[in-house]
Amino acid sequence: MARLVVLGGGVAGHTTATFAAKWLGAGHEVVVVTPNAKWNWIPSNIWVGVGEMSKEEVTFDLAPVYNKAGITYKQAKAVSINPEGSADNASPFVTFEYTGQDKAGELENMDFDYLVNATGPKLNFAATPGLGDANGMGEHTVSVCTADHATHAFHEFEKSIEKMKAGERQKFLIGTGHGMCTCQGAAFEYIFNIEHELNKAGVRDMADIKWISNEAFLGDFGMGGLHMKVGGYVVSSKIFAESLYAERGVDWMIGAHVSKVEKGSIDYELLDGSTGKESFDFAMLIPPFAGVGLKAYNKAGEDVTDTVFAPNGFMKVDANYAAGAYENWKASDWPRTYQNPTYKNMFAAGIAFAPPHLISKPMSSPNGTPINPTPPRTGMPAGIIGKAVAYSVCDLITKGENAHLHEASMAEMGAACVASAGKGVFTGTAAAMTVFPVVPDYEKYPGTGRDTEYTFGEIGLAGHWIKHILHHMFIYKAKLKPGWTLIPE
Amino acid sequence: MKNEEHNFSRNDQSNLTMIPGAFARALRTNVIWQFIRFMVINIKMLVVVSKSH
Ligand SMILES: Cc1cc2nc3c(=O)[nH]c(=O)nc-3n(C[C@H](O)[C@H](O)[C@H](O)COP(=O)(O)OP(=O)(O)OC[C@H]3O[C@@H](n4cnc5c(N)ncnc54)[C@H](O)[C@@H]3O)c2cc1C
């Protein structure tokens, strides 16, 4: 009997664990180590952040689901991995610290045959002074990255609405809180949902709304933008993004690194090297992401974290980390199997794997401050990678260690993404987009790097309906309700 | 002044963009048109999803 330990029960880890448990059956053990008691459909946190959904609507208890699936569930956070075992344990093992199950704070070691690291991002608020510290978000801004953060954001938003109703103008500043952030899409959704809700509350004319981001152009989204066919033209996402901001009366500041956050203002540096201050009454700034800080030790107990993890804390996989300058970047640098090159029984899925380089063009200010989006790994790629890794591990377990590994390169897969711009059955809108492939391949598609037949986007009510249906569909799937395997990632 | 013209005049940033007029905006929330787009977008997305697995 083999044991697969999955670290992290988010989009990627939950996909890996549930498929592996289904395919392996009772003959093998699947364990999930994850610190939260609840699963969260993160994309809908945007609606929690404007009070259109409650935390309960976007989360559910993990324990009964894992119980039903025959998965061993440890409510704990992984601390370190010993891929070679230790002096007194010949088996590879992982060390984790309980966060619940009446054992909070207790440490436990668990042996594994295969390990999948799907721990997602650490929300690195501490990277920007004032945005937060090692313990989390600071007091001056809000976030929508977790359901609890989003609930807090809504309460602050409500206070701003009350002030506007009492005649006090409010300035909303929304975007990224550091020059190396990703996840611009989430901030994009939040700013337009805020704008939509202000209209609904009848106080839009009392609000100044401004976007701030590390993108070199609006519509970059960390993917270097995208080109789509519209009205016989092939058009950059920049044109459409700027159009939407202008239409909705939202100003923008791009190429911006937020260097400090204080009560009511931020300090920023722009790509041209200039610096300044921007004031706000309400700010939602996405923090940069890093790996969650797992350590790794060899058999002798020596720290081999640098061997297993990249400097940003994400786990090394079968990517080409030596591509060098932007001019040398290729689609083939991107990983295919997500297997750790040193320890072949370890994989990383979703945000937890170390990308070989950025997708957007690297940029820095004349002062040397890097200001560019880091590569996003959205829900669909995270799910597809999680499933491919589950396939590989199941084959390794059932067919032996020479089994063929399954592949899911982000340079060969597309992604469908629906970005909400306001909620409402008849008044809502969302930008429905697909890109193919996620990582541009300029050898295969020399013009735009992507196949313009399969890369498109449009905004409208239909997109909102799709976003709402996806909310219910993915929660249904994650709860393993009948037919869950038929719903694609 | 039409809504889009008001937004063009807000500042230089907005002035250099394209802003949809009343008809294009109405289509975005027109239930019949959006139902058709719903079908079209779903088919397009399913094609991309099937090419990605
Ligand atoms: C507000 C917001 C909106 C978004 N909207 C969209 C969208 O519309 N469409 C889209 O495609 N994507 C969207 N995304 C991105 C999407 O949420 C991510 O791509 C996806 O969640 C990544 O999956 P993951 O499994 O890698 O990470 P996560 O889903 O973050 O899961 C990581 C898991 O690991 C756990 N963990 C952390 N530390 C440890 C540890 N030490 N040990 C064990 N477990 C640990 C975490 O608790 C979590 O459960 C959005 C993201 C945000 C923040």
Coordinates of C-alpha atoms and ligand atoms in Angstrom, one line a residue:
Chain A
M1 CA 0.0 0.0 0.0
A2 CA 1.4 3.3 -1.1
R3 CA 0.8 6.7 0.5
L4 CA 0.3 10.0 -1.4
V5 CA 0.5 13.1 0.8
V6 CA -0.9 16.3 -0.8
L7 CA 0.1 19.5 0.8
G8 CA -2.6 22.2 0.4
G9 CA -6.3 21.7 -0.2
G10 CA -6.9 24.6 -2.6
V11 CA -7.8 24.4 -6.3
A12 CA -4.8 22.3 -7.3
G13 CA -4.4 20.1 -4.2
H14 CA -8.1 19.3 -3.9
T15 CA -8.1 18.3 -7.6
T16 CA -5.1 16.1 -7.1
A17 CA -6.3 14.5 -3.9
T18 CA -9.9 13.8 -5.0
F19 CA -8.9 12.3 -8.4
A20 CA -6.1 10.3 -6.9
A21 CA -8.4 8.9 -4.2
K22 CA -10.9 7.9 -6.8
W23 CA -8.4 6.3 -9.2
L24 CA -6.4 4.5 -6.5
G25 CA -9.3 3.2 -4.5
A26 CA -9.0 1.7 -1.0
G27 CA -5.8 -0.1 -1.7
H28 CA -3.7 3.0 -1.3
E29 CA -3.9 6.0 1.0
V30 CA -4.3 9.6 0.1
V31 CA -3.7 12.3 2.8
V32 CA -4.4 16.0 2.5
V33 CA -2.5 18.3 4.8
T34 CA -4.1 21.8 4.7
P35 CA -4.5 24.4 7.4
N36 CA -8.1 25.5 6.8
A37 CA -11.2 23.7 7.9
K38 CA -13.1 25.1 4.9
W39 CA -12.6 25.0 1.1
N40 CA -13.0 28.4 -0.5
W41 CA -14.1 29.1 -4.1
I42 CA -11.6 32.0 -4.3
P43 CA -13.0 33.7 -7.4
S44 CA -16.3 34.5 -5.7
N45 CA -14.4 36.3 -2.9
I46 CA -14.8 39.4 -5.1
W47 CA -18.6 39.3 -4.5
V48 CA -18.0 38.8 -0.8
G49 CA -15.9 41.9 -0.8
V50 CA -18.8 44.0 -2.1
G51 CA -21.5 42.3 0.1
E52 CA -23.1 40.4 -2.8
M53 CA -22.3 37.0 -1.3
S54 CA -21.6 35.8 2.2
K55 CA -18.5 33.9 3.4
E56 CA -20.8 30.8 3.9
E57 CA -21.8 30.9 0.2
V58 CA -18.2 30.7 -1.0
T59 CA -16.9 28.1 1.5
F60 CA -17.8 24.6 2.8
D61 CA -16.4 22.2 5.4
L62 CA -13.7 19.9 4.1
A63 CA -13.9 17.1 6.7
P64 CA -17.2 15.5 5.4
V65 CA -16.0 15.7 1.8
Y66 CA -12.7 14.0 2.6
N67 CA -14.5 11.5 4.8
K68 CA -16.8 10.6 1.9
A69 CA -13.8 10.3 -0.5
G70 CA -11.8 8.1 1.8
I71 CA -9.1 10.8 2.1
T72 CA -7.2 11.1 5.4
Y73 CA -7.5 14.8 6.4
K74 CA -5.0 16.6 8.5
Q75 CA -5.9 20.1 9.4
A76 CA -2.4 21.3 9.6
K77 CA 0.3 23.4 7.8
A78 CA 3.3 21.7 6.4
V79 CA 6.6 23.0 7.9
S80 CA 9.3 20.9 6.3
I81 CA 10.0 18.0 4.0
N82 CA 12.7 15.3 4.5
P83 CA 12.8 13.7 1.0
E84 CA 15.5 11.3 2.0
G85 CA 14.2 10.5 5.4
S86 CA 16.5 11.2 8.4
A87 CA 19.1 9.4 10.5
D88 CA 16.4 7.4 12.3
N89 CA 13.8 7.1 9.6
A90 CA 14.6 5.6 6.2
S91 CA 11.4 6.8 4.6
P92 CA 10.8 10.2 3.2
F93 CA 8.5 12.2 5.5
V94 CA 6.8 15.6 5.9
T95 CA 6.5 17.5 9.1
F96 CA 3.4 19.5 9.8
E97 CA 1.9 21.6 12.6
Y98 CA -1.8 21.1 13.4
T99 CA -4.0 24.2 13.1
G100 CA -7.2 22.4 14.2
Q101 CA -8.7 19.0 15.0
D102 CA -8.1 19.8 18.7
K103 CA -4.3 19.5 18.3
A104 CA -3.4 23.1 17.3
G105 CA 0.3 23.7 17.6
E106 CA 1.2 20.0 17.8
L107 CA 3.9 18.8 15.4
E108 CA 3.6 15.4 13.5
N109 CA 5.8 13.6 11.0
M110 CA 4.2 11.6 8.3
D111 CA 6.0 9.2 5.9
F112 CA 5.1 9.4 2.2
D113 CA 5.8 7.5 -1.0
Y114 CA 4.7 10.4 -3.1
L115 CA 4.3 14.0 -2.2
V116 CA 2.4 16.8 -4.1
N117 CA 3.1 20.3 -3.0
A118 CA 0.0 22.4 -3.8
T119 CA 0.4 25.0 -1.0
G120 CA -0.4 27.9 -3.3
P121 CA 0.9 31.4 -2.5
K122 CA 2.0 33.0 0.7
L123 CA 0.3 36.4 0.7
N124 CA 3.5 38.4 1.2
F125 CA 2.1 41.6 2.8
A126 CA 5.4 42.1 4.5
A127 CA 7.1 42.9 1.2
T128 CA 5.7 46.4 1.2
P129 CA 6.1 48.4 4.5
G130 CA 2.7 49.3 5.9
L131 CA 0.8 46.8 3.6
G132 CA 1.2 44.3 6.4
D133 CA 3.8 42.2 8.2
A134 CA 4.7 38.5 8.6
N135 CA 1.4 38.0 10.4
G136 CA -0.7 39.2 7.6
M137 CA -2.5 42.2 6.2
G138 CA -2.0 45.6 7.8
E139 CA -4.5 48.1 9.1
H140 CA -4.5 50.7 6.3
T141 CA -5.7 48.6 3.4
V142 CA -8.1 45.7 2.7
S143 CA -7.7 42.5 0.6
V144 CA -10.0 40.0 -1.1
C145 CA -7.5 37.1 -1.3
T146 CA -9.3 35.1 1.4
A147 CA -13.0 34.9 2.3
D148 CA -12.2 36.5 5.7
H149 CA -10.3 39.3 4.1
A150 CA -13.2 39.9 1.7
T151 CA -15.7 40.0 4.5
H152 CA -13.5 42.6 6.2
A153 CA -13.2 44.5 2.9
F154 CA -17.0 44.7 2.6
H155 CA -17.4 46.1 6.1
E156 CA -14.9 48.9 5.3
F157 CA -16.6 49.4 1.9
E158 CA -20.0 49.8 3.8
K159 CA -18.4 52.5 6.0
S160 CA -17.3 54.4 2.9
I161 CA -20.8 54.2 1.4
E162 CA -22.2 55.6 4.6
K163 CA -19.7 58.5 4.5
M164 CA -20.7 59.3 0.9
K165 CA -24.3 59.2 1.8
A166 CA -23.5 61.8 4.5
G167 CA -21.9 64.0 1.8
E168 CA -18.2 63.1 2.2
R169 CA -16.3 62.3 -1.0
Q170 CA -14.3 59.1 -1.0
K171 CA -11.3 58.1 -3.0
F172 CA -10.9 54.4 -3.9
L173 CA -7.5 53.1 -4.8
I174 CA -7.5 49.5 -6.1
G175 CA -4.8 47.4 -7.7
T176 CA -1.4 45.8 -6.8
G177 CA 0.6 46.6 -3.6
H178 CA 4.1 45.9 -4.9
G179 CA 6.1 46.0 -8.2
M180 CA 6.3 42.2 -8.4
C181 CA 2.6 41.3 -7.9
T182 CA 0.5 38.9 -9.9
C183 CA -3.3 38.4 -9.7
Q184 CA -4.1 41.8 -11.4
G185 CA -7.3 40.0 -12.6
A186 CA -8.7 39.9 -9.1
A187 CA -8.1 43.6 -8.5
F188 CA -9.6 44.3 -11.9
E189 CA -12.8 42.5 -10.9
Y190 CA -12.9 44.2 -7.6
I191 CA -12.5 47.8 -8.9
F192 CA -15.4 47.3 -11.4
N193 CA -17.6 45.6 -8.8
I194 CA -17.0 48.5 -6.5
E195 CA -17.9 50.9 -9.3
H196 CA -21.1 48.9 -10.0
E197 CA -22.1 48.8 -6.3
L198 CA -21.5 52.5 -5.9
N199 CA -23.9 53.1 -8.8
K200 CA -26.5 50.8 -7.2
A201 CA -26.1 52.7 -3.9
G202 CA -26.7 56.0 -5.8
V203 CA -23.3 57.5 -4.6
R204 CA -21.1 57.0 -7.7
D205 CA -20.9 60.8 -8.2
M206 CA -19.3 61.1 -4.7
A207 CA -16.5 58.6 -5.5
D208 CA -13.1 59.0 -7.3
I209 CA -11.9 55.6 -8.3
K210 CA -8.3 54.9 -9.3
W211 CA -6.5 51.8 -10.5
I212 CA -2.8 51.4 -9.6
S213 CA -0.8 48.5 -11.0
N214 CA 2.6 47.2 -11.8
E215 CA 1.5 46.3 -15.4
A216 CA 3.4 48.2 -18.1
F217 CA 0.1 48.7 -19.9
L218 CA -3.5 48.2 -19.0
G219 CA -4.7 44.8 -19.9
D220 CA -1.3 43.0 -19.4
F221 CA -2.8 40.8 -16.6
G222 CA 0.7 39.3 -16.1
M223 CA 0.4 37.4 -19.4
G224 CA 1.9 40.1 -21.5
G225 CA -1.7 41.0 -22.6
L226 CA -3.5 39.2 -25.3
H227 CA -4.6 39.8 -28.8
M228 CA -8.1 39.0 -30.1
K229 CA -10.0 39.3 -33.3
V230 CA -12.7 41.9 -33.1
G231 CA -14.6 43.4 -36.1
G232 CA -12.1 42.2 -38.5
Y233 CA -9.1 43.6 -36.6
V234 CA -6.7 41.8 -34.3
V235 CA -6.7 44.0 -31.2
S236 CA -4.6 44.2 -28.1
S237 CA -6.2 43.8 -24.7
K238 CA -4.8 47.2 -23.9
I239 CA -7.3 48.9 -26.2
F240 CA -10.3 47.1 -24.5
A241 CA -9.0 47.6 -21.0
E242 CA -8.5 51.3 -21.5
S243 CA -11.9 51.5 -23.1
L244 CA -13.5 49.9 -20.1
Y245 CA -11.7 52.1 -17.6
A246 CA -12.6 55.3 -19.6
E247 CA -16.2 54.2 -20.0
R248 CA -16.6 53.6 -16.3
G249 CA -14.8 56.7 -15.2
V250 CA -11.9 55.0 -13.6
D251 CA -8.5 56.6 -13.7
W252 CA -5.3 54.6 -13.9
M253 CA -1.7 54.6 -12.9
I254 CA 0.4 51.8 -14.4
G255 CA 4.0 50.7 -14.2
A256 CA 3.8 51.5 -10.4
H257 CA 5.6 49.9 -7.5
V258 CA 4.0 50.7 -4.2
S259 CA 7.0 51.2 -1.9
K260 CA 5.1 52.2 1.3
V261 CA 1.6 52.3 2.7
E262 CA 0.5 54.7 5.4
K263 CA -2.8 55.7 6.8
G264 CA -4.6 57.3 3.9
S265 CA -1.7 57.3 1.4
I266 CA 0.8 55.3 -0.5
D267 CA 4.3 56.1 -1.8
Y268 CA 5.0 54.8 -5.3
E269 CA 7.8 54.6 -7.9
L270 CA 7.0 54.5 -11.6
L271 CA 8.8 52.8 -14.4
D272 CA 10.3 56.2 -15.5
G273 CA 11.9 56.4 -12.0
S274 CA 9.7 59.2 -10.8
T275 CA 8.2 58.9 -7.3
G276 CA 5.1 60.3 -5.6
K277 CA 2.3 59.9 -3.1
E278 CA -1.3 59.0 -3.8
S279 CA -4.0 59.4 -1.2
F280 CA -7.0 57.2 -0.6
D281 CA -9.9 56.7 1.7
F282 CA -10.4 53.0 0.8
A283 CA -7.6 50.9 -0.7
M284 CA -7.6 47.3 -1.8
L285 CA -4.1 46.4 -2.8
I286 CA -3.2 42.8 -3.7
P287 CA 0.1 41.7 -2.0
P288 CA 2.9 40.0 -3.9
F289 CA 2.9 36.2 -3.8
A290 CA 5.8 34.0 -2.6
G291 CA 6.1 30.3 -1.7
V292 CA 4.8 29.4 1.7
G293 CA 8.3 28.9 3.1
L294 CA 8.6 25.1 3.4
K295 CA 12.0 23.9 4.4
A296 CA 13.8 20.8 3.2
Y297 CA 16.4 18.6 4.9
N298 CA 18.5 15.7 3.7
K299 CA 19.2 12.5 5.5
A300 CA 22.0 14.0 7.5
G301 CA 19.6 16.8 8.6
E302 CA 21.4 19.4 6.5
D303 CA 19.2 22.2 5.0
V304 CA 18.6 21.5 1.3
T305 CA 15.8 24.0 0.9
D306 CA 17.8 25.7 -1.9
T307 CA 17.9 22.4 -3.8
V308 CA 14.2 21.8 -3.6
F309 CA 12.9 25.3 -3.8
A310 CA 13.6 28.4 -5.9
P311 CA 14.7 31.6 -4.0
N312 CA 11.0 32.8 -4.1
G313 CA 10.0 29.8 -2.1
F314 CA 8.2 28.0 -5.0
M315 CA 9.2 24.4 -5.6
K316 CA 11.5 23.6 -8.5
V317 CA 10.1 21.3 -11.2
D318 CA 11.0 20.2 -14.7
A319 CA 11.3 23.8 -16.0
N320 CA 14.3 25.4 -17.7
Y321 CA 15.5 27.8 -14.9
A322 CA 18.6 28.7 -16.9
A323 CA 16.9 30.5 -19.8
G324 CA 18.6 33.8 -19.0
A325 CA 17.7 37.0 -20.8
Y326 CA 14.2 37.8 -22.1
E327 CA 15.4 37.3 -25.7
N328 CA 16.2 33.6 -25.0
W329 CA 12.9 32.8 -23.4
K330 CA 11.0 29.9 -25.1
A331 CA 7.6 28.3 -24.5
S332 CA 9.6 25.0 -24.0
D333 CA 11.1 26.5 -20.8
W334 CA 7.8 25.9 -19.1
P335 CA 7.4 22.7 -17.1
R336 CA 5.4 19.7 -18.5
T337 CA 5.3 17.1 -15.7
Y338 CA 5.9 19.2 -12.5
Q339 CA 8.2 16.6 -11.1
N340 CA 11.0 17.8 -8.8
P341 CA 14.3 17.2 -10.7
T342 CA 16.1 16.0 -7.5
Y343 CA 13.5 14.0 -5.8
K344 CA 11.4 12.2 -8.4
N345 CA 8.7 11.2 -5.9
M346 CA 7.8 14.9 -5.3
F347 CA 5.7 17.1 -7.6
A348 CA 4.3 20.7 -7.3
A349 CA 0.9 21.8 -8.7
G350 CA -0.8 25.1 -9.1
I351 CA 0.8 28.3 -7.8
A352 CA 3.3 26.2 -5.7
F353 CA 5.6 25.4 -8.7
A354 CA 8.4 27.8 -9.5
P355 CA 7.9 29.3 -13.0
P356 CA 11.0 29.5 -15.2
H357 CA 10.6 33.2 -15.7
L358 CA 8.0 35.9 -16.2
I359 CA 5.4 35.9 -19.0
S360 CA 5.2 39.7 -19.3
K361 CA 8.3 41.5 -20.6
P362 CA 10.7 42.2 -17.7
M363 CA 10.9 45.9 -16.8
S364 CA 12.6 48.0 -14.1
S365 CA 12.8 51.6 -13.2
P366 CA 16.1 53.6 -13.8
N367 CA 16.7 53.1 -10.1
G368 CA 16.8 49.3 -10.7
T369 CA 13.4 48.6 -9.1
P370 CA 11.8 45.7 -10.9
I371 CA 8.2 46.7 -11.9
N372 CA 6.5 43.9 -13.7
P373 CA 3.8 41.4 -13.1
T374 CA 4.9 37.9 -12.1
P375 CA 3.2 35.0 -14.0
P376 CA -0.4 34.2 -13.0
R377 CA -1.5 30.6 -12.5
T378 CA -5.2 30.9 -12.6
G379 CA -7.8 28.4 -11.6
M380 CA -8.1 26.4 -14.8
P381 CA -4.3 25.8 -15.2
A382 CA -4.1 25.0 -11.5
G383 CA -6.8 22.4 -11.8
I384 CA -5.5 20.9 -15.1
I385 CA -2.0 20.6 -13.6
G386 CA -3.4 19.1 -10.4
K387 CA -5.2 16.5 -12.4
A388 CA -2.2 15.7 -14.6
V389 CA 0.0 15.2 -11.5
A390 CA -2.7 12.9 -9.9
Y391 CA -2.6 10.8 -13.1
S392 CA 1.2 10.6 -13.0
V393 CA 1.3 9.6 -9.3
C394 CA -1.4 7.0 -9.8
D395 CA 0.5 5.5 -12.7
L396 CA 3.7 5.5 -10.7
I397 CA 2.0 3.7 -7.9
T398 CA 0.1 1.2 -10.0
K399 CA 2.4 0.7 -13.0
G400 CA 5.8 1.1 -11.3
E401 CA 8.4 3.8 -11.2
N402 CA 9.0 3.8 -15.0
A403 CA 5.5 4.7 -15.8
H404 CA 5.0 7.5 -18.3
L405 CA 4.3 10.9 -16.7
H406 CA 1.4 12.9 -17.8
E407 CA 2.0 16.4 -19.2
A408 CA 0.3 19.7 -18.9
S409 CA 2.4 22.6 -20.1
M410 CA 1.0 26.1 -19.7
A411 CA 2.6 26.8 -23.0
E412 CA 0.3 24.2 -24.6
M413 CA -2.9 24.6 -22.7
G414 CA -5.4 27.4 -22.9
A415 CA -7.3 29.0 -20.1
A416 CA -10.9 30.3 -19.9
C417 CA -11.3 33.2 -17.4
V418 CA -14.3 35.2 -16.6
A419 CA -13.7 38.5 -14.8
S420 CA -16.7 40.0 -13.2
A421 CA -17.4 43.7 -13.7
G422 CA -20.5 43.9 -11.6
K423 CA -23.1 41.4 -10.2
G424 CA -26.8 41.3 -11.1
V425 CA -29.0 38.8 -12.9
F426 CA -30.0 41.4 -15.5
T427 CA -27.6 44.3 -14.8
G428 CA -24.3 42.4 -14.2
T429 CA -21.5 42.2 -16.7
A430 CA -18.3 40.2 -16.9
A431 CA -15.4 39.9 -19.4
A432 CA -15.4 36.4 -20.6
M433 CA -11.9 35.5 -22.0
T434 CA -10.0 32.6 -23.4
V435 CA -6.3 32.5 -24.2
F436 CA -4.6 29.8 -26.1
P437 CA -1.9 29.0 -25.0
V438 CA -1.6 30.7 -21.6
V439 CA 2.2 31.2 -22.1
P440 CA 2.8 32.7 -25.6
D441 CA 4.7 30.5 -28.0
Y442 CA 6.4 32.9 -30.5
E443 CA 7.9 30.0 -32.4
K444 CA 4.5 28.5 -33.2
Y445 CA 2.5 31.7 -33.4
P446 CA 5.2 34.3 -34.4
G447 CA 2.8 37.3 -34.5
T448 CA 1.0 37.5 -31.2
G449 CA 2.4 34.4 -29.5
R450 CA -1.1 32.9 -29.4
D451 CA -3.7 31.3 -31.6
T452 CA -6.1 34.2 -32.4
E453 CA -8.8 31.6 -33.4
Y454 CA -8.9 30.5 -29.7
T455 CA -8.0 33.7 -27.9
F456 CA -11.0 36.0 -27.5
G457 CA -12.8 38.2 -25.0
E458 CA -16.0 40.1 -24.7
I459 CA -17.9 41.9 -22.0
G460 CA -21.6 41.5 -21.2
L461 CA -24.3 39.9 -19.2
A462 CA -23.6 36.5 -20.7
G463 CA -20.2 36.6 -19.0
H464 CA -21.9 37.3 -15.7
W465 CA -24.2 34.4 -16.1
I466 CA -21.3 32.1 -16.9
K467 CA -19.4 33.4 -13.9
H468 CA -22.4 32.7 -11.6
I469 CA -22.9 29.2 -13.1
L470 CA -19.2 28.5 -12.7
H471 CA -19.5 29.4 -9.0
H472 CA -22.2 26.8 -8.4
M473 CA -20.6 24.2 -10.7
F474 CA -17.1 24.3 -9.1
I475 CA -18.5 24.2 -5.6
Y476 CA -20.7 21.2 -6.7
K477 CA -17.6 19.5 -8.2
A478 CA -15.4 20.3 -5.1
K479 CA -18.1 18.7 -2.9
L480 CA -17.8 15.6 -5.0
K481 CA -21.5 15.5 -5.7
P482 CA -22.8 12.9 -8.3
G483 CA -21.1 13.3 -11.7
W484 CA -18.4 15.6 -10.3
T485 CA -15.7 14.0 -12.6
L486 CA -17.7 15.1 -15.7
I487 CA -17.2 18.8 -14.9
P488 CA -13.9 19.9 -16.5
E489 CA -11.3 21.8 -14.5
Chain B
M1 CA -23.7 65.7 -23.8
K2 CA -23.8 62.0 -24.4
N3 CA -22.4 59.8 -21.6
E4 CA -19.4 58.6 -23.7
E5 CA -18.6 62.1 -24.6
H6 CA -18.7 63.1 -21.0
N7 CA -16.2 60.4 -20.2
F8 CA -14.0 61.4 -23.1
S9 CA -13.8 64.9 -21.7
R10 CA -12.8 63.7 -18.2
N11 CA -9.1 63.8 -18.8
D12 CA -6.3 63.0 -21.3
Q13 CA -6.2 59.3 -20.4
S14 CA -9.9 58.8 -21.2
N15 CA -9.7 61.1 -24.2
L16 CA -7.4 58.8 -26.1
T17 CA -9.5 55.7 -25.8
M18 CA -12.5 54.2 -27.5
I19 CA -15.7 54.4 -25.5
P20 CA -18.8 52.4 -26.5
G21 CA -21.9 54.4 -27.4
A22 CA -25.4 53.8 -26.2
F23 CA -26.2 51.0 -28.6
A24 CA -23.1 48.9 -27.9
R25 CA -23.7 49.4 -24.1
A26 CA -27.4 48.4 -24.4
L27 CA -26.4 45.2 -26.2
R28 CA -24.3 44.2 -23.2
T29 CA -27.3 43.8 -21.0
N30 CA -29.9 43.0 -23.7
V31 CA -31.3 39.6 -22.6
I32 CA -32.0 38.2 -26.0
W33 CA -28.6 39.2 -27.5
Q34 CA -26.8 38.1 -24.4
F35 CA -28.5 34.7 -24.5
I36 CA -27.1 34.2 -28.0
R37 CA -23.7 35.3 -26.8
F38 CA -24.0 33.0 -23.8
M39 CA -24.4 30.0 -26.2
V40 CA -21.5 31.3 -28.4
I41 CA -19.1 32.0 -25.5
N42 CA -19.9 28.6 -23.9
I43 CA -19.1 26.8 -27.2
K44 CA -15.9 28.7 -27.6
M45 CA -14.8 28.0 -24.0
L46 CA -15.6 24.3 -24.3
V47 CA -13.4 24.2 -27.4
V48 CA -10.5 25.8 -25.5
V49 CA -11.1 23.5 -22.5
S50 CA -11.1 20.4 -24.7
K51 CA -7.9 21.5 -26.4
S52 CA -6.3 22.0 -23.0
H53 CA -6.9 18.6 -21.4
Ligands
LIG1 C1 -9.6 37.3 -5.2 C2 -9.1 36.3 -6.2 C3 -9.9 36.1 -7.3 C4 -9.5 35.2 -8.3 N1 -10.3 35.0 -9.4 C5 -10.0 34.0 -10.3 C6 -10.9 33.8 -11.4 O1 -11.9 34.4 -11.6 N2 -10.5 32.8 -12.3 C7 -9.4 32.1 -12.1 O2 -9.1 31.2 -12.9 N3 -8.6 32.3 -11.0 C8 -8.9 33.2 -10.2 N4 -8.0 33.5 -9.1 C9 -6.8 32.7 -9.0 C10 -7.1 31.3 -8.4 O3 -7.8 31.5 -7.1 C11 -5.8 30.6 -8.2 O4 -5.2 30.4 -9.4 C12 -6.0 29.2 -7.6 O5 -6.6 29.3 -6.3 C13 -4.6 28.6 -7.4 O6 -4.8 27.3 -6.9 P1 -3.7 26.7 -5.9 O7 -4.2 25.3 -5.5 O8 -2.3 26.7 -6.5 O9 -3.6 27.6 -4.6 P2 -4.8 27.9 -3.5 O10 -6.1 27.7 -4.2 O11 -4.5 29.2 -2.9 O12 -4.5 26.7 -2.5 C14 -3.4 26.6 -1.7 C15 -3.8 25.8 -0.5 O13 -2.7 25.5 0.3 C16 -2.9 25.7 1.7 N5 -1.6 26.0 2.4 C17 -1.0 27.1 2.5 N6 0.2 26.9 3.2 C18 0.2 25.6 3.5 C19 1.1 24.8 4.2 N7 2.2 25.2 4.8 N8 0.9 23.4 4.3 C20 -0.3 22.9 3.7 N9 -1.2 23.7 3.1 C21 -0.9 25.0 2.9 C22 -3.8 26.9 1.6 O14 -4.5 27.1 2.9 C23 -4.7 26.6 0.5 O15 -5.8 25.7 0.9 C24 -8.3 34.4 -8.1 C25 -7.5 34.7 -7.0 C26 -7.9 35.6 -6.1 C27 -7.0 35.9 -4.9

